[in-house]
Tab-separated table of C-alpha atoms in Angstrom:
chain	number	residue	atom	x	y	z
A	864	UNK	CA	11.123	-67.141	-37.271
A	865	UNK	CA	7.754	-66.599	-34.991
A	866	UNK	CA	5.186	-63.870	-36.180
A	867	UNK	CA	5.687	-61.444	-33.492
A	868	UNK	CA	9.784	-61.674	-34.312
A	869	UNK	CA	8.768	-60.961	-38.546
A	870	UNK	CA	6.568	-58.178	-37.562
A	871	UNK	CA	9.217	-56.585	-35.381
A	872	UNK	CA	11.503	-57.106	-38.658
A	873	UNK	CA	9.009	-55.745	-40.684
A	874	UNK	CA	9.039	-52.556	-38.630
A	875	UNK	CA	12.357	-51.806	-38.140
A	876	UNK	CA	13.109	-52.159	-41.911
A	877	UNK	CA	10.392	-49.788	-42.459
A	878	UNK	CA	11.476	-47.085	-39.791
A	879	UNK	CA	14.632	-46.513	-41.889
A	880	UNK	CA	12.949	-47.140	-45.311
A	881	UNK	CA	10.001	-44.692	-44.818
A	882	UNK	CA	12.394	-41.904	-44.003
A	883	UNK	CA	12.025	-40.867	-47.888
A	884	UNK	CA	8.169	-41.531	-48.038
A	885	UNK	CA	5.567	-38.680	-47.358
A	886	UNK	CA	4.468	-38.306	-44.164
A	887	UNK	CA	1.266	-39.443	-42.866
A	888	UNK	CA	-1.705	-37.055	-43.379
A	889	UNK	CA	-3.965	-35.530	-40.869
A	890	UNK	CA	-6.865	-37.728	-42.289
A	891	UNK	CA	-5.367	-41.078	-43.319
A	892	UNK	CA	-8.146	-41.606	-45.653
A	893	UNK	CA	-6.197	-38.914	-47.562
A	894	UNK	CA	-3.171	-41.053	-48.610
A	895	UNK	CA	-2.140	-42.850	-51.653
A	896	UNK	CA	0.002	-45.540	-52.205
A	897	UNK	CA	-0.139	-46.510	-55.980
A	898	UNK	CA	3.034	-45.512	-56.981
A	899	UNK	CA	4.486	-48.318	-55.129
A	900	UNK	CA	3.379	-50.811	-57.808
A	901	UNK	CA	6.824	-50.204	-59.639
A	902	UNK	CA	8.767	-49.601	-56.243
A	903	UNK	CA	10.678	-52.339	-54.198
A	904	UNK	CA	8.275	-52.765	-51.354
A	905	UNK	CA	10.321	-53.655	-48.345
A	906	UNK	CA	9.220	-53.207	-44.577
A	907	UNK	CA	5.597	-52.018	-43.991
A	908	UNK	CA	5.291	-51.202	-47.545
A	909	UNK	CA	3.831	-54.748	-48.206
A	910	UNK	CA	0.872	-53.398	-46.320
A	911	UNK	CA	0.893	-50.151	-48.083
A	912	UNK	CA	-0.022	-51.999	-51.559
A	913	UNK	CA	-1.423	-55.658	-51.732
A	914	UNK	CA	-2.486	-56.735	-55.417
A	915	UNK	CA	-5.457	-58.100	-55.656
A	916	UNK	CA	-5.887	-58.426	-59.584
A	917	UNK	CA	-5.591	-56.336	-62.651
A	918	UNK	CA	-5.231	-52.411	-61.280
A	919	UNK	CA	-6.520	-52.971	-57.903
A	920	UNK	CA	-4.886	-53.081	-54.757
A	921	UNK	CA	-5.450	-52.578	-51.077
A	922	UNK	CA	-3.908	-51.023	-48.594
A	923	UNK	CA	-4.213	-51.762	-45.022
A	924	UNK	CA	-3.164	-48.962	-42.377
A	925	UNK	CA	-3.704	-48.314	-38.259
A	926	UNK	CA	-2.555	-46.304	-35.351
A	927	UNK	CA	-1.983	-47.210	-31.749
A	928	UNK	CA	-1.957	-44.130	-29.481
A	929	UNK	CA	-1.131	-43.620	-25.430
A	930	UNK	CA	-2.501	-39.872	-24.082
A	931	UNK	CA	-1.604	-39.588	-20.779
A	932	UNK	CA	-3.121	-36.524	-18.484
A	933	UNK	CA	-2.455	-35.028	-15.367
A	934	UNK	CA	-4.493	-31.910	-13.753
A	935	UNK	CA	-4.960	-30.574	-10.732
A	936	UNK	CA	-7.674	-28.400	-11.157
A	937	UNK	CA	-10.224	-30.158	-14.174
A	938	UNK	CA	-12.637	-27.128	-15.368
A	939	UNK	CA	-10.492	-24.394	-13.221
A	940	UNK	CA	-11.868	-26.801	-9.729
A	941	UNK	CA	-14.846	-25.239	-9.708
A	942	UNK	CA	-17.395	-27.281	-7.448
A	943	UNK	CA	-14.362	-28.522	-6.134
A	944	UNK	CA	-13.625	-30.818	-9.205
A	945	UNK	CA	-10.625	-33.070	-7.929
A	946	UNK	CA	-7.142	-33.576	-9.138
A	947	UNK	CA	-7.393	-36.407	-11.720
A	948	UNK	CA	-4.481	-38.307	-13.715
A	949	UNK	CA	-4.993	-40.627	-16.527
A	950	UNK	CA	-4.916	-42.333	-19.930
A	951	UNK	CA	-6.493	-42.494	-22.592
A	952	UNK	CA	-6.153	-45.498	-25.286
A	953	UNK	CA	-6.488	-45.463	-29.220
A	954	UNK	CA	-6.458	-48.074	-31.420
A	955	UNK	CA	-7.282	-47.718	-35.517
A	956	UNK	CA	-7.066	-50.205	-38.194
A	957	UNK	CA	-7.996	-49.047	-41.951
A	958	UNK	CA	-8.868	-51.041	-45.369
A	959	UNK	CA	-8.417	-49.275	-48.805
A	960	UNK	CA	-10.071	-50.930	-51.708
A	961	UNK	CA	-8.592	-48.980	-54.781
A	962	UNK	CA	-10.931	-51.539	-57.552
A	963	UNK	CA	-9.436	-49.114	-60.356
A	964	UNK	CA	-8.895	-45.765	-61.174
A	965	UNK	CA	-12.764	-44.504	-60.788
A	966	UNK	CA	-14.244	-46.318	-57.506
A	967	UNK	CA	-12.619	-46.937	-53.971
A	968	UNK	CA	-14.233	-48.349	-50.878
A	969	UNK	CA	-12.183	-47.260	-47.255
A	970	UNK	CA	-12.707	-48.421	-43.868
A	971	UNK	CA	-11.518	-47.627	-40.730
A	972	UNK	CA	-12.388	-49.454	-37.116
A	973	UNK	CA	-11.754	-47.651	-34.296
A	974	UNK	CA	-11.560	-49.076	-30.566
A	975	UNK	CA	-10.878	-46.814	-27.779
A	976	UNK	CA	-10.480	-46.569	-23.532
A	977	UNK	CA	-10.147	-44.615	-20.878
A	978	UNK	CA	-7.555	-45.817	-17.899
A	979	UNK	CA	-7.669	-44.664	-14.493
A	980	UNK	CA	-10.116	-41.980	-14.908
A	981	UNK	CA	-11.682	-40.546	-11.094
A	982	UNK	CA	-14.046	-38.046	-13.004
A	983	UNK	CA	-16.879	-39.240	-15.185
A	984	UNK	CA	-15.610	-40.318	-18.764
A	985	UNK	CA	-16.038	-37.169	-21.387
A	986	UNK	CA	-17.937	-38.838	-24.487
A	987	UNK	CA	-14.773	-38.605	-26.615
A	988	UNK	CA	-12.852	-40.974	-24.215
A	989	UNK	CA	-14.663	-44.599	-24.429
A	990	UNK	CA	-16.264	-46.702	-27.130
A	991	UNK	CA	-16.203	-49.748	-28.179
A	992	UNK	CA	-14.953	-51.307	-31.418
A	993	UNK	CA	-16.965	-49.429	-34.318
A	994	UNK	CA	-16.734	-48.044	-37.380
A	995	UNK	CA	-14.197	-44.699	-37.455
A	996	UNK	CA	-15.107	-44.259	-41.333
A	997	UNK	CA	-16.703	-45.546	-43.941
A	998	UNK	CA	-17.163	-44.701	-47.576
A	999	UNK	CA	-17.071	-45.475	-51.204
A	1000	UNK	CA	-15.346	-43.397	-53.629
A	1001	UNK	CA	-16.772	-42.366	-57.481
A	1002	UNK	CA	-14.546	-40.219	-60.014
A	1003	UNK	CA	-17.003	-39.940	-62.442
A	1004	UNK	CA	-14.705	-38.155	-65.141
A	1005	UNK	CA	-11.892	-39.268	-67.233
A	1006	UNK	CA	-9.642	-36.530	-66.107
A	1007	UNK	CA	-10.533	-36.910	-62.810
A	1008	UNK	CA	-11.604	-33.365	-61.557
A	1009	UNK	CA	-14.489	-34.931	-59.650
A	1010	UNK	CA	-14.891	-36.732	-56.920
A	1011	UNK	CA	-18.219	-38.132	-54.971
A	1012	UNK	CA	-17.744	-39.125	-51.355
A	1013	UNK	CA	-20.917	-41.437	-50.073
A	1014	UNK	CA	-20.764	-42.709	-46.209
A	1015	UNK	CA	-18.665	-41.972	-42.711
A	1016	UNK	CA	-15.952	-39.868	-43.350
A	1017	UNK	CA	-13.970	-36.731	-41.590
A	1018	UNK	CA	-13.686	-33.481	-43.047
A	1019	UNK	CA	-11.074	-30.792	-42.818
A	1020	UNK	CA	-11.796	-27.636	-44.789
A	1021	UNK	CA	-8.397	-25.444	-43.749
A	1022	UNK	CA	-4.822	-26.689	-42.521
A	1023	UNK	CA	-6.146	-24.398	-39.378
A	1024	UNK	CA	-8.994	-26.910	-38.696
A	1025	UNK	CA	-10.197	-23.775	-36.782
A	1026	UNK	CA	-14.363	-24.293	-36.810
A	1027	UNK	CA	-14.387	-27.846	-38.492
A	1028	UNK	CA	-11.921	-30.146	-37.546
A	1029	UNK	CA	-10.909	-33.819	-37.129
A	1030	UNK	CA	-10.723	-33.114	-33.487
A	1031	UNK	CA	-7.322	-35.142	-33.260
A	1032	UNK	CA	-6.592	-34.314	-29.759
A	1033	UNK	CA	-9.140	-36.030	-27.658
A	1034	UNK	CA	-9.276	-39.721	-27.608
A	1035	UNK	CA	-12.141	-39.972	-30.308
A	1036	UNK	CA	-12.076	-38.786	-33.690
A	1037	UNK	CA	-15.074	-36.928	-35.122
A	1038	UNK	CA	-16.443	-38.114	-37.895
A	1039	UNK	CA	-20.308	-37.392	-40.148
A	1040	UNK	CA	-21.943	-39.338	-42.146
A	1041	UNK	CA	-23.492	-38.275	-45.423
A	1042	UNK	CA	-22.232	-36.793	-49.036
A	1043	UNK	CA	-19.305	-34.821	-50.106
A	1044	UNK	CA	-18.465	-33.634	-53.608
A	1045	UNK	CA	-14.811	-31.822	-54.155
A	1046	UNK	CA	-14.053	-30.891	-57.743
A	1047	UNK	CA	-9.990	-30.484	-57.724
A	1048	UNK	CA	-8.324	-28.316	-60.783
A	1049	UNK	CA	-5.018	-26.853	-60.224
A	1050	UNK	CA	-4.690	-23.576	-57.883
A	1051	UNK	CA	-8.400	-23.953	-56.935
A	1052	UNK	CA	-10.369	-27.053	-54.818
A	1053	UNK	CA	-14.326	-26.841	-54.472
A	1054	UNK	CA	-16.543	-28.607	-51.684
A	1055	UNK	CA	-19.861	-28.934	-51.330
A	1056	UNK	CA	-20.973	-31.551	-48.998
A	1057	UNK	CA	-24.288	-32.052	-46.612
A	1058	UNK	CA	-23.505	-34.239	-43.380
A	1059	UNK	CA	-25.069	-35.811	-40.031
A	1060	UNK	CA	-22.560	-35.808	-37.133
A	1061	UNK	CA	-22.159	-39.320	-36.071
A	1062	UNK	CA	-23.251	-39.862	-31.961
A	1063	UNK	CA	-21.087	-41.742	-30.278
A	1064	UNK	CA	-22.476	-44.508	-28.025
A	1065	UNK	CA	-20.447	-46.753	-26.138
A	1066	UNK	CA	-20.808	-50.047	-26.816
A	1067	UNK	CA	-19.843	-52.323	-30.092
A	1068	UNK	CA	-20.660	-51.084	-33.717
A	1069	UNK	CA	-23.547	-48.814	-32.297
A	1070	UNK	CA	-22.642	-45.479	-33.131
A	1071	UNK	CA	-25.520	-43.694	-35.359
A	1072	UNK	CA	-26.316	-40.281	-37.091
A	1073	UNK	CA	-27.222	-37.505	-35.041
A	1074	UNK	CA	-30.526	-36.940	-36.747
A	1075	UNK	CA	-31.295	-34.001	-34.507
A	1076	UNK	CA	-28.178	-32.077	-36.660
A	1077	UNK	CA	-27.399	-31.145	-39.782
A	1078	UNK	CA	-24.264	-29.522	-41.229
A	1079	UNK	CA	-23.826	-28.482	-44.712
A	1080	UNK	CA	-22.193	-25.518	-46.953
A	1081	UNK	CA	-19.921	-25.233	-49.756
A	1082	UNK	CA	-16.094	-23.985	-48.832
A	1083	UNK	CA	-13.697	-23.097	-51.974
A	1084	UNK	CA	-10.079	-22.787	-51.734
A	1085	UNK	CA	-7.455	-21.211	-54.089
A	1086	UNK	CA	-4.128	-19.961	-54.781
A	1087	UNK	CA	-3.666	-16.267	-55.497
A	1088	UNK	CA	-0.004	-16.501	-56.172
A	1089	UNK	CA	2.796	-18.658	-55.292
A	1090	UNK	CA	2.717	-17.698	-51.328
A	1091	UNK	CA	-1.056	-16.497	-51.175
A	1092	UNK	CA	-4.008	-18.477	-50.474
A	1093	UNK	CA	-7.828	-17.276	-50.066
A	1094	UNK	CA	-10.326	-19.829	-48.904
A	1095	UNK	CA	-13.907	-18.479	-48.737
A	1096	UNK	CA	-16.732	-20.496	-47.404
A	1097	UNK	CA	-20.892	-20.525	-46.490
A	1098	UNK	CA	-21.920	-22.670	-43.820
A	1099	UNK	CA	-24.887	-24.094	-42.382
A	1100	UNK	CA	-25.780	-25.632	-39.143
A	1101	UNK	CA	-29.146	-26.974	-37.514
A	1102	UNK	CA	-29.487	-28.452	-34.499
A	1103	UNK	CA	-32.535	-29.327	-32.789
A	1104	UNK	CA	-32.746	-28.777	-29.112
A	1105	UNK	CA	-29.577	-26.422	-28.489
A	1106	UNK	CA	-29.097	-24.935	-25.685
A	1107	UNK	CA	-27.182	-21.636	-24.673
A	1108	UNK	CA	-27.574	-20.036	-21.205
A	1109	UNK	CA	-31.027	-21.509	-19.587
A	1110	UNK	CA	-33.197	-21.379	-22.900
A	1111	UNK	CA	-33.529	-24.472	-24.966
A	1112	UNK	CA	-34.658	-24.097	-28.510
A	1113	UNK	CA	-33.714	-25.047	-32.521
A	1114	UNK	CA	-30.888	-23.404	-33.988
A	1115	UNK	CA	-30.651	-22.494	-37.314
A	1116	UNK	CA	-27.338	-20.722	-38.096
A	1117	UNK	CA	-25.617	-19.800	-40.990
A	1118	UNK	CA	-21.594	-19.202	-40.957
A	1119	UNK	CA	-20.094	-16.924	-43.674
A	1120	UNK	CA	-16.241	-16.810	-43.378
A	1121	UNK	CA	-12.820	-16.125	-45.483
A	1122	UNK	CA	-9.331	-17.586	-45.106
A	1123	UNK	CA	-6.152	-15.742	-45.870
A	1124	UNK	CA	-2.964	-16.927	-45.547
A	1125	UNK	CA	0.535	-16.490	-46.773
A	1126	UNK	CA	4.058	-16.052	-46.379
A	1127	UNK	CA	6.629	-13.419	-47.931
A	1128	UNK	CA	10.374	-13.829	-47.078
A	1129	UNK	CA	10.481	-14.604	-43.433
A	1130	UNK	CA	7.030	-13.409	-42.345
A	1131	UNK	CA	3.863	-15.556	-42.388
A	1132	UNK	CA	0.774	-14.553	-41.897
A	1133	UNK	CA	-2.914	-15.580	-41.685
A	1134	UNK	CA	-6.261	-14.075	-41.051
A	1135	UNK	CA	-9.670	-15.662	-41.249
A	1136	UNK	CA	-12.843	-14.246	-39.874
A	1137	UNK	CA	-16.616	-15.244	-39.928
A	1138	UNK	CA	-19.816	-14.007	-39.520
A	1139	UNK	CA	-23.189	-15.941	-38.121
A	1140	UNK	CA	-26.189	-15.161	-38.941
A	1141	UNK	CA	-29.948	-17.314	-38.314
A	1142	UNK	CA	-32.117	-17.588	-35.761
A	1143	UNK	CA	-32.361	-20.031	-31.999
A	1144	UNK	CA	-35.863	-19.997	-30.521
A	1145	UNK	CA	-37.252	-16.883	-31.766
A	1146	UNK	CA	-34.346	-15.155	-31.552
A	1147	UNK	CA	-32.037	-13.818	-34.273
A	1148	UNK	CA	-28.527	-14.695	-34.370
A	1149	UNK	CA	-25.692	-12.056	-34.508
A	1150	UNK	CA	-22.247	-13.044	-33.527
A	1151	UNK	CA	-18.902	-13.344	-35.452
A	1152	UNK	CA	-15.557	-15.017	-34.427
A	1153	UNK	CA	-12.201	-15.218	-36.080
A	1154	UNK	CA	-8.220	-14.984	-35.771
A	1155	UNK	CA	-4.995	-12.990	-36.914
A	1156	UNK	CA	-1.752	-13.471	-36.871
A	1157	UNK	CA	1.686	-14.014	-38.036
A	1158	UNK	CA	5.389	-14.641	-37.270
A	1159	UNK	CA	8.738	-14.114	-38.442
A	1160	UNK	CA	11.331	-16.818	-38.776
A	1161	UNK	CA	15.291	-15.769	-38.209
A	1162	UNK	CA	18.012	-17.021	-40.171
A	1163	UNK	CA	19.562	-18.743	-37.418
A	1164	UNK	CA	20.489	-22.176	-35.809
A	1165	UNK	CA	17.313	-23.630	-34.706
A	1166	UNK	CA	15.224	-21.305	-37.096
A	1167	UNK	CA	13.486	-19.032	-34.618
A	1168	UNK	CA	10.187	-17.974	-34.951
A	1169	UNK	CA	8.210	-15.220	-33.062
A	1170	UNK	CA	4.925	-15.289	-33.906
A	1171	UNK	CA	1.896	-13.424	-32.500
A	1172	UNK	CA	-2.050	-14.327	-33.164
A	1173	UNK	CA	-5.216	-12.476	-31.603
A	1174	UNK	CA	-8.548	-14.938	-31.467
A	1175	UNK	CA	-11.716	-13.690	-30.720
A	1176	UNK	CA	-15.409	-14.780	-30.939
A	1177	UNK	CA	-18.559	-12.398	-29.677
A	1178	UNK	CA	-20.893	-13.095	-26.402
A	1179	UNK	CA	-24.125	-12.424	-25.508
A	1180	UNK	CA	-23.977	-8.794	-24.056
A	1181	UNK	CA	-27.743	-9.088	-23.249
A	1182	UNK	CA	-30.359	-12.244	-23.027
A	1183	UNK	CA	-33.437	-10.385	-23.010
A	1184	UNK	CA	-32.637	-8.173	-26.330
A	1185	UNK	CA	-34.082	-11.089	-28.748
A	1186	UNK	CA	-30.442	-11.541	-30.621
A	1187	UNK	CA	-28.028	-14.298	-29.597
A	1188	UNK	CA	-24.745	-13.265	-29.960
A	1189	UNK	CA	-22.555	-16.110	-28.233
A	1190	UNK	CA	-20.253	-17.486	-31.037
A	1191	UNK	CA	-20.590	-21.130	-32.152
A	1192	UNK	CA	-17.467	-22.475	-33.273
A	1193	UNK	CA	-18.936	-25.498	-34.698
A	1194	UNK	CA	-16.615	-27.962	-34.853
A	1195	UNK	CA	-13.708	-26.507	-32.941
A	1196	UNK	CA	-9.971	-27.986	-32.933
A	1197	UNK	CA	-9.654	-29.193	-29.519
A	1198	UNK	CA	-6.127	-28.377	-29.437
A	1199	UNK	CA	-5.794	-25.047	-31.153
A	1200	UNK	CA	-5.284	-22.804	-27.595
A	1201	UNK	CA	-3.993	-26.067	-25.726
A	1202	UNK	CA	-4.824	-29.414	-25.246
A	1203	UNK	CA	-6.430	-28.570	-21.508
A	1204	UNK	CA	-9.991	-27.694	-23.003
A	1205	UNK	CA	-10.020	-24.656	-20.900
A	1206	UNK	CA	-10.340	-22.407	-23.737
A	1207	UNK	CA	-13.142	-21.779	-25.859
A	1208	UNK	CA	-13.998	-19.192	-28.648
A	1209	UNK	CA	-17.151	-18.639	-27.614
A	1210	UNK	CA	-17.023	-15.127	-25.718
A	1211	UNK	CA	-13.830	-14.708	-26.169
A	1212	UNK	CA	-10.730	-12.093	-26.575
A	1213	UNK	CA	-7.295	-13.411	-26.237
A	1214	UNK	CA	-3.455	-12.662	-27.473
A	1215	UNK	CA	-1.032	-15.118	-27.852
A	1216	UNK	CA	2.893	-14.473	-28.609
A	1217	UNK	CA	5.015	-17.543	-28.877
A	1218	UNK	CA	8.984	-18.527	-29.839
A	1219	UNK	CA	9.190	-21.954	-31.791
A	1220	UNK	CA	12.595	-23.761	-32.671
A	1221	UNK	CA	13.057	-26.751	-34.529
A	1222	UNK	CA	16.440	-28.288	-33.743
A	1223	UNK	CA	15.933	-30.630	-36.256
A	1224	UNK	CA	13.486	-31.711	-39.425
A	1225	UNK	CA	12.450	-33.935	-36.883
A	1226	UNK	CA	11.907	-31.708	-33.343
A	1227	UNK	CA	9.795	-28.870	-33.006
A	1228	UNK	CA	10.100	-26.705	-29.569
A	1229	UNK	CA	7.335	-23.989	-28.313
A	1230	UNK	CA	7.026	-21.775	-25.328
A	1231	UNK	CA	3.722	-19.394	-25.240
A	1232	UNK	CA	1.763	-17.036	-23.104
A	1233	UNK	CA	-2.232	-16.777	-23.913
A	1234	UNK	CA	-3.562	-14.340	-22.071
A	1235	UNK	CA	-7.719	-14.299	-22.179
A	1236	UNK	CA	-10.713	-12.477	-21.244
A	1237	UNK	CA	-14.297	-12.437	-22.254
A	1238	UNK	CA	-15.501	-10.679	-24.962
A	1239	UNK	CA	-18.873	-9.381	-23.166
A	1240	UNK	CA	-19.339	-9.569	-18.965
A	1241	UNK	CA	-22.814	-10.120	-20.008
A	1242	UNK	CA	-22.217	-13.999	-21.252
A	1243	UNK	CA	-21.064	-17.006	-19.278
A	1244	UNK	CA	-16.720	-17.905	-19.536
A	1245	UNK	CA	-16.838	-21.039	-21.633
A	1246	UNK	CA	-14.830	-24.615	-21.595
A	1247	UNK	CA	-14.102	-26.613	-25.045
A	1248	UNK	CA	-15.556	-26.620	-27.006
A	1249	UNK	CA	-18.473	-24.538	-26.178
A	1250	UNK	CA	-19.771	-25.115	-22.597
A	1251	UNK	CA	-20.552	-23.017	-19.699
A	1252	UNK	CA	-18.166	-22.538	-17.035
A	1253	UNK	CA	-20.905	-23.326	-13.964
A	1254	UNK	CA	-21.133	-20.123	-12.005
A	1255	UNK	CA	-19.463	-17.852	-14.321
A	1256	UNK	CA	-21.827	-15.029	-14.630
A	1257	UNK	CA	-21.973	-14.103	-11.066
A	1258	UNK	CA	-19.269	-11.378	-12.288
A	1259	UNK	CA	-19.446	-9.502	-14.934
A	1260	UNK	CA	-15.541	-8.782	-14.692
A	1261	UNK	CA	-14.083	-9.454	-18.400
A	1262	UNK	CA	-10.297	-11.189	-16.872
A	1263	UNK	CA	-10.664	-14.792	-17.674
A	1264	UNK	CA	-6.925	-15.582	-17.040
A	1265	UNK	CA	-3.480	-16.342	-18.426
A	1266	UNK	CA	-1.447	-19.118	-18.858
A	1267	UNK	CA	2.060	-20.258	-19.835
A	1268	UNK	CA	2.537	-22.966	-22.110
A	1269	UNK	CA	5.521	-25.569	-23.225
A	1270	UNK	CA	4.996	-27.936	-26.422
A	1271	UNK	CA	7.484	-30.405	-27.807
A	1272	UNK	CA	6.933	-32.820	-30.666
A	1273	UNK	CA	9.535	-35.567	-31.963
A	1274	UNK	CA	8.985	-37.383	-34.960
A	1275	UNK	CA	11.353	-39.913	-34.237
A	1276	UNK	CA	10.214	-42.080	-37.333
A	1277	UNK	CA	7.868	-41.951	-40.183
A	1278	UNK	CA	5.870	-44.550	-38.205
A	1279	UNK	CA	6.251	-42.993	-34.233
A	1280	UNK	CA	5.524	-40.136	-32.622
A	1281	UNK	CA	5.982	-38.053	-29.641
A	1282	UNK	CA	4.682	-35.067	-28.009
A	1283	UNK	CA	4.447	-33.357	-24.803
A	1284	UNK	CA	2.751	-30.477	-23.257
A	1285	UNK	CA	2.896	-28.824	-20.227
A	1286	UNK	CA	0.650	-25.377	-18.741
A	1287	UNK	CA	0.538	-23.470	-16.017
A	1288	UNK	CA	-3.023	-21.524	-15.675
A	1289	UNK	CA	-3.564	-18.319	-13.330
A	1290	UNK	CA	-7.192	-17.567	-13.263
A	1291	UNK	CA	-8.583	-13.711	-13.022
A	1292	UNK	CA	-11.872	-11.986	-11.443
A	1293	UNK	CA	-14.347	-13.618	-13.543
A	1294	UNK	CA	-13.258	-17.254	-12.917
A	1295	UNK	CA	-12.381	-16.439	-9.461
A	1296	UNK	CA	-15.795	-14.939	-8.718
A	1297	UNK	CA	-16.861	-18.768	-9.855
A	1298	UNK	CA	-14.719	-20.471	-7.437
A	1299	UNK	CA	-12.264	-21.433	-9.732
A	1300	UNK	CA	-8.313	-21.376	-8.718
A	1301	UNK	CA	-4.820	-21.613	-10.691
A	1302	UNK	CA	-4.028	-25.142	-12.000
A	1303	UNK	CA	-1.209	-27.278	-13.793
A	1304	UNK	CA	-1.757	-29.367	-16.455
A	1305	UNK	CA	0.793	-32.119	-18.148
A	1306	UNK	CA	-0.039	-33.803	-21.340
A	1307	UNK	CA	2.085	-36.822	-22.854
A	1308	UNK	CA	1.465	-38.835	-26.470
A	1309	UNK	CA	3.012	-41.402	-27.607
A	1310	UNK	CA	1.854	-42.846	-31.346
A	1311	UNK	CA	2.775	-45.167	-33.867
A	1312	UNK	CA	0.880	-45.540	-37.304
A	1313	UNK	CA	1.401	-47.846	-40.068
């Protein structure tokens, strides 16, 4: 039998086999496979744990990923931006050196392409083959409470991924280099870390720290009772030559925040809010951001649920008052109002109700509305994940625009994945008054990990 035909073996014996194993986390570096040293390892699971002598092992993971995009009116067509239809190409391949119970060394390339693209590529479409993440791995302590993270790795504080996230949905991961420490009991995880975002540059194993940032802060979260969590968190972010509106200047501003989130009976709910405090070239930061919201799940076929969430983040009512008071989300999930990056939190004021179904374990349905305006008419509309709509404070009307939205996702095996999206967006006054016009926009993913 040829290689490709024992690899295709290999997979389809693993497609049904997996069915009973976890599934694959949000950061991959976040997986474990040691308790298949006493398992039958059949399919990919001879990947998942290699011996290599006494109680080490490796594991050896990836991801292959299709995006494919179609809009017909890129950042609302303002300027006239074109129609533009296209793909976007991922390809991952990991190594995890578990030497024993204390150290571990993980490594991740990562290889990616834009196809077919009219407008410029967006620095998280292309790159060449480079390293994703990198790091070693020290548990200090015997009962293994501690853990220090040295090198390139990717952080997410909250299942939200609100203002630091892995950025999943565009075609490059982000990822920082630099030191984490978590210190894991049971009910309650600590972080402290201090990181460099890493640049990307496109070309072959060239990507370096952004030395003109810094990002660093603490972020505890705990378990008040069985369905109640609190996360609180201080944050800190400098960046050197920032720019908001036409001044240029170093920012220096500190995040404060808290995480609730729960469920009792059929309701869940979450609420999480921050504050910002600091200063950007001699002025003084004041703005806040944060989200509420909830749903309730029926006790029917399909399992219903009508949720409702309210997002907001403060403007800038007035440039020449010495205070900033445009939001920074930081490091924003891409996807968290849509995958169109027409929606920021920076300025912002929007509601959101929504009915999901999940036909199966397996299928999960969505239809929503988002309807969104700007917080101040004083401060610019704003794209993903915090840029300024060009021409967008010729008005100071507050009516950004609304949009309905249809999301499906099919996990049609441990290892495969699909999802679609689809949005139509009416504009209002303020991104009229810019030139901007309605627009469609059709998102498909297809991705298979190992």
């Amino acid at each position: 039998m040829n290689l490709a035909a024992t690899a295709l073996v290999a997979i389809l014996a693993s497609a049904s086999a997996a069915q009973a194993a976890e599934a694959f986390k949000p950061i991959r570096s976040d997986e474990t496979y040691a308790y298949l040293a006493a398992a039958d390892r059949t399919g990919l699971d001879v990947l998942r744990y290699i011996p290599v002598g006494g109680d080490a092992y490796l594991t050896l993971g990836g991801e292959a990923r299709l995006r494919i995009d179609a809009i017909d009116a890129p950042r609302f067509g303002v300027a006239g931006e074109p129609a533009d239809t296209y793909g976007l190409v991922r390809g991952l391949f990991s190594a995890d050196l578990h030497l024993n119970d204390r150290v571990r060394v993980y490594g991740e390339l990562g290889w990616h392409r834009d196809v077919g693209k009219s407008d410029a590529p967006a620095l998280t479409d292309r790159d060449g083959l480079d390293a994703q993440v990198g790091f070693i791995d020290v548990t200090p302590d015997a009962d293994r409470l501690w853990r220090l993270r040295l090198g390139r790795q990717e952080l997410m504080l909250s299942p939200t991924q609100r203002f630091v996230s892995v950025r999943e949905g565009p075609n490059i991961r982000q990822s920082f280099d630099g030191l984490r420490v978590t210190r894991q009991t049971k009910g309650l995880r600590l972080d402290a870390f201090y990181v460099t975002p890493v640049t990307i540059a496109r070309g072959a194993f060239n990507d370096p720290s952004n030395r003109a940032q810094h990002f660093y802060g603490v972020y505890a979260a705990g378990r008040l009772a069985s369905h109640l969590n609190l996360d609180v968190y201080a944050l800190e972010l400098e960046r050197d030559g920032a720019r908001f509106g036409a001044v240029t200047g170093d920012e220096r501003r500190r995040s404060l925040g808290a995480r609730l989130a729960g469920q009792v009976g059929a309701i869940d709910f979450e609420a999480e809010g921050m504050i910002q405090r600091g200063g950007f070239a001699g002025q003084r930061i004041r703005a806040w951001g944060g989200s509420v919201g909830g749903g309730y799940t029926l006790a029917a076929p399909w399992k219903p649920r009508i949720g409702l969430r309210l997002d907001a983040g403060s403007g800038d009512k007035d440039p020449n008052d010495g205070r900033l008071q445009t939001f920074n989300p930081l490091f924003p999930k891409g996807a968290y109002f849509n995958e169109s990056s027409l929606t920021s939190w920076s300025n912002l004021m929007a509601i959101r109700p929504s009915l999901g179904l999940s036909p199966t374990e397996a299928i999960s349905l969505e239809v929503s509305y988002l309807d969104r305006a700007r917080q101040t008419g004083g401060d610019a509309v704003y794209l993903q994940p915090s840029v300024v709509l060009p021409g967008s404070l010729a008005s100071r009307a507050k009516a950004v625009g609304h949009a309905l939205q249809a999301d499906a996702s099919w996990q049609v095996t441990r290892n495969v994945k699909l999802q679609v999206e689809a949005l139509h967006q009416e504009v209002d006054a303020a991104v009229k008054a810019a030139g901007g016009r309605d627009g469609d926009f059709v998102m498909a993913i297809v991705q298979y990990r190992f």
